[in-house]
Short mmCIF file of C-alpha atoms and ligand atoms in Angstrom, two decimals:
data_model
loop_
_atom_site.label_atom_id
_atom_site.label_comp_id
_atom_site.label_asym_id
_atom_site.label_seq_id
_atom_site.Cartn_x
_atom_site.Cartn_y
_atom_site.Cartn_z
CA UNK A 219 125.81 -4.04 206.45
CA UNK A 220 124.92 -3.18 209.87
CA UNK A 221 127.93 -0.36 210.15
CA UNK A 222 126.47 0.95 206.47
CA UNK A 223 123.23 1.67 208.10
CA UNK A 224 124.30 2.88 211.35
CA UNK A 225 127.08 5.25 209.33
CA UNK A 226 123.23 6.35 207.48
CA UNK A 227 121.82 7.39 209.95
CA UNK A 228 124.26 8.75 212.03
CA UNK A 229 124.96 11.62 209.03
CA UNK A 230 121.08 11.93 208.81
CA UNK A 231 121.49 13.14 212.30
CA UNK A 232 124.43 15.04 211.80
CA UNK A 233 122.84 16.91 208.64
CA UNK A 234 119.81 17.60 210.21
CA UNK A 235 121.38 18.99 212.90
CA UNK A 236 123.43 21.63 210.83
CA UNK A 237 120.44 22.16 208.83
CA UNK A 238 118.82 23.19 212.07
CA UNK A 239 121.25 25.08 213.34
CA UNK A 240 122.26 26.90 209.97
CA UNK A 241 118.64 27.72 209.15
CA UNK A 242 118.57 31.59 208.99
CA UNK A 243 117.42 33.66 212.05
CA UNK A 244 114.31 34.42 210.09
CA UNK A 245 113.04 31.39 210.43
CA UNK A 246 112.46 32.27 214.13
CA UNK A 247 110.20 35.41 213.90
CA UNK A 248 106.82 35.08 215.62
CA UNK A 249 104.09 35.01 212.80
CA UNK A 250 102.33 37.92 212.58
CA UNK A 251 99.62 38.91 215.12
CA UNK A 252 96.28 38.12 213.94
CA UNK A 253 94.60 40.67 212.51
CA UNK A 254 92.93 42.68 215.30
CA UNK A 255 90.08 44.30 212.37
CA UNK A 256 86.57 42.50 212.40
CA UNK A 257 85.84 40.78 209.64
CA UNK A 258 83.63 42.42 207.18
CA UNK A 259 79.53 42.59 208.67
CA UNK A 260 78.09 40.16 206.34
CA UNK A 261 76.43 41.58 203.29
CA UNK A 262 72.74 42.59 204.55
CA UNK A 263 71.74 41.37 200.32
CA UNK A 264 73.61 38.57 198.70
CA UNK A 265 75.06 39.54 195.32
CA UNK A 266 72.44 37.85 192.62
CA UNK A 267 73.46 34.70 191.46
CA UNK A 268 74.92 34.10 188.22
CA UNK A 269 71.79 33.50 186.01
CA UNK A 270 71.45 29.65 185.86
CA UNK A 271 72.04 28.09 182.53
CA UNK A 272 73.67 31.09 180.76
CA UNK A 273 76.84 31.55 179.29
CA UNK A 274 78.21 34.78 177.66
CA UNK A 275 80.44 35.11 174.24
CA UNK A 276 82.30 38.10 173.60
CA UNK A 277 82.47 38.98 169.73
CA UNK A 278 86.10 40.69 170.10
CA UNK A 279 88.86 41.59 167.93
CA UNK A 280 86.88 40.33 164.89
CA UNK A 281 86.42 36.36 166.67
CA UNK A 282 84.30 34.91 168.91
CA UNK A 283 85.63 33.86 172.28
CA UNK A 284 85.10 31.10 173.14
CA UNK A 285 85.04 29.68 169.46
CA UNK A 286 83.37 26.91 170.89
CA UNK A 287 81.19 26.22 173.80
CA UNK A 288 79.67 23.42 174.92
CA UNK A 289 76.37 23.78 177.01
CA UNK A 290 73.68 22.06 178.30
CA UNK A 291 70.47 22.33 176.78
CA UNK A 292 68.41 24.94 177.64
CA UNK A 293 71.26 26.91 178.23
CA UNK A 294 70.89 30.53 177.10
CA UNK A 295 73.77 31.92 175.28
CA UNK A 296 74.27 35.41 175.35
CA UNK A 297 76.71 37.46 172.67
CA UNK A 298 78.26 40.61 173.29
CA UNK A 299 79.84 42.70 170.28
CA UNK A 300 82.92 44.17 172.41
CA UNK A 301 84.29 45.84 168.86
CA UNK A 302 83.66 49.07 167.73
CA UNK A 303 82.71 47.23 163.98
CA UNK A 304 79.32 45.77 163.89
CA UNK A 305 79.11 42.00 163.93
CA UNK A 306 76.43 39.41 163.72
CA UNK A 307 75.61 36.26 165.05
CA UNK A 308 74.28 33.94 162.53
CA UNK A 309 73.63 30.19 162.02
CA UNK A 310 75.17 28.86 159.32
CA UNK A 311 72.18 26.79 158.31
CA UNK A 312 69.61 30.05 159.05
CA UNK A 313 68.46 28.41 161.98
CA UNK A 314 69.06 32.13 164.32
CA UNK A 315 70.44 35.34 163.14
CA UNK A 316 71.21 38.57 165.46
CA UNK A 317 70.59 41.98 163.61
CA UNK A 318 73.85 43.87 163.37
CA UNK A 319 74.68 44.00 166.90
CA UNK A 320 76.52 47.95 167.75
CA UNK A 321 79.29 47.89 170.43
CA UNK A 322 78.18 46.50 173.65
CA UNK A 323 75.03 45.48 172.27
CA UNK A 324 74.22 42.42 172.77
CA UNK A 325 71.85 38.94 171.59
CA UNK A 326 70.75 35.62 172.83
CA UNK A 327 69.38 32.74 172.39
CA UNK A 328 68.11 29.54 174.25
CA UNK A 329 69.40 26.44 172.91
CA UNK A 330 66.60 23.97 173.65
CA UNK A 331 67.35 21.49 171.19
CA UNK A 332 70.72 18.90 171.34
CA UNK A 333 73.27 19.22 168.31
CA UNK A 334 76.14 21.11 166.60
CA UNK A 335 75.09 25.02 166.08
CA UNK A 336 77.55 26.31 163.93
CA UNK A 337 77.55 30.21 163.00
CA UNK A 338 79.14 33.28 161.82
CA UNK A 339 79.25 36.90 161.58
CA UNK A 340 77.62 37.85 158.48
CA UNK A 341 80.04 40.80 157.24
CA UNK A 342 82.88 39.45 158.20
CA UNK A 343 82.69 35.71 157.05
CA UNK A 344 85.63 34.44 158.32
CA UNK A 345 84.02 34.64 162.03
CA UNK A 346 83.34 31.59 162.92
CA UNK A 347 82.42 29.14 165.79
CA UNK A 348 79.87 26.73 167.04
CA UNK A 349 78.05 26.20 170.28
CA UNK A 350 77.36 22.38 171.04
CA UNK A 351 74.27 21.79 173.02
CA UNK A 352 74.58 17.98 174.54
CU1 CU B 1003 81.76 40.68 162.41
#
């Protein structure tokens, strides 16, 4: 048992050692110098923060994306039509309804209330999706 181990570790050894010495010269460059360029001055105005508690839609290729979104409430969900065919956004139960938003225009609303909101696009029916306020 003894021999078993000592044979074990004896090719351990002898592997590693023609790993190391087979390893390709490559392995040896220096890493490259750091960069010698300043970093960037820090920005003298912060880019504004992503407006808290809203979340965008794109109405796109005749669907909604995301299909479904889950948000806090309060959250305010803004739709953007991103098609060149007009689309709405309307509750299926009549609760909110966009006029017939042009390309790149765009609608929101602020989803104070908990529950399922489930709407679609009135001329194209078939557009649908839900936002879930929890
Ligand atoms: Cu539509």
């Amino acid at each position: 048992m003894k021999g078993i181990l000592i044979a074990v570790l004896a090719l351990a050894v002898v592997g590693g050692a023609i790993w190391f010495l087979a390893r390709p010269e490559t392995s040896e460059a220096p890493p490259p110098p750091a960069a010698a360029t300043p970093p960037p001055p820090a920005a003298t105005t912060p880019p504004p923060p992503a407006a808290a508690g809203t979340l965008r839609v794109d109405m796109k290729d005749f669907a909604f994306a995301p299909q479904t979104l889950r948000v806090p409430a309060g959250t305010t969900v803004v739709w953007t039509n991103q098609d060149a065919a007009g689309h709405t956004v309307t509750s299926d139960t009549g609760a909110f309804s966009s006029a017939l938003l042009a390309k790149s225009q765009s609608f929101e609303r602020t989803f104070a209330e908990k529950g399922t909101f489930e709407y679609h696009c009135t001329p194209h029916p078939f557009m649908k999706a839900s936002v879930i306020v929890e």
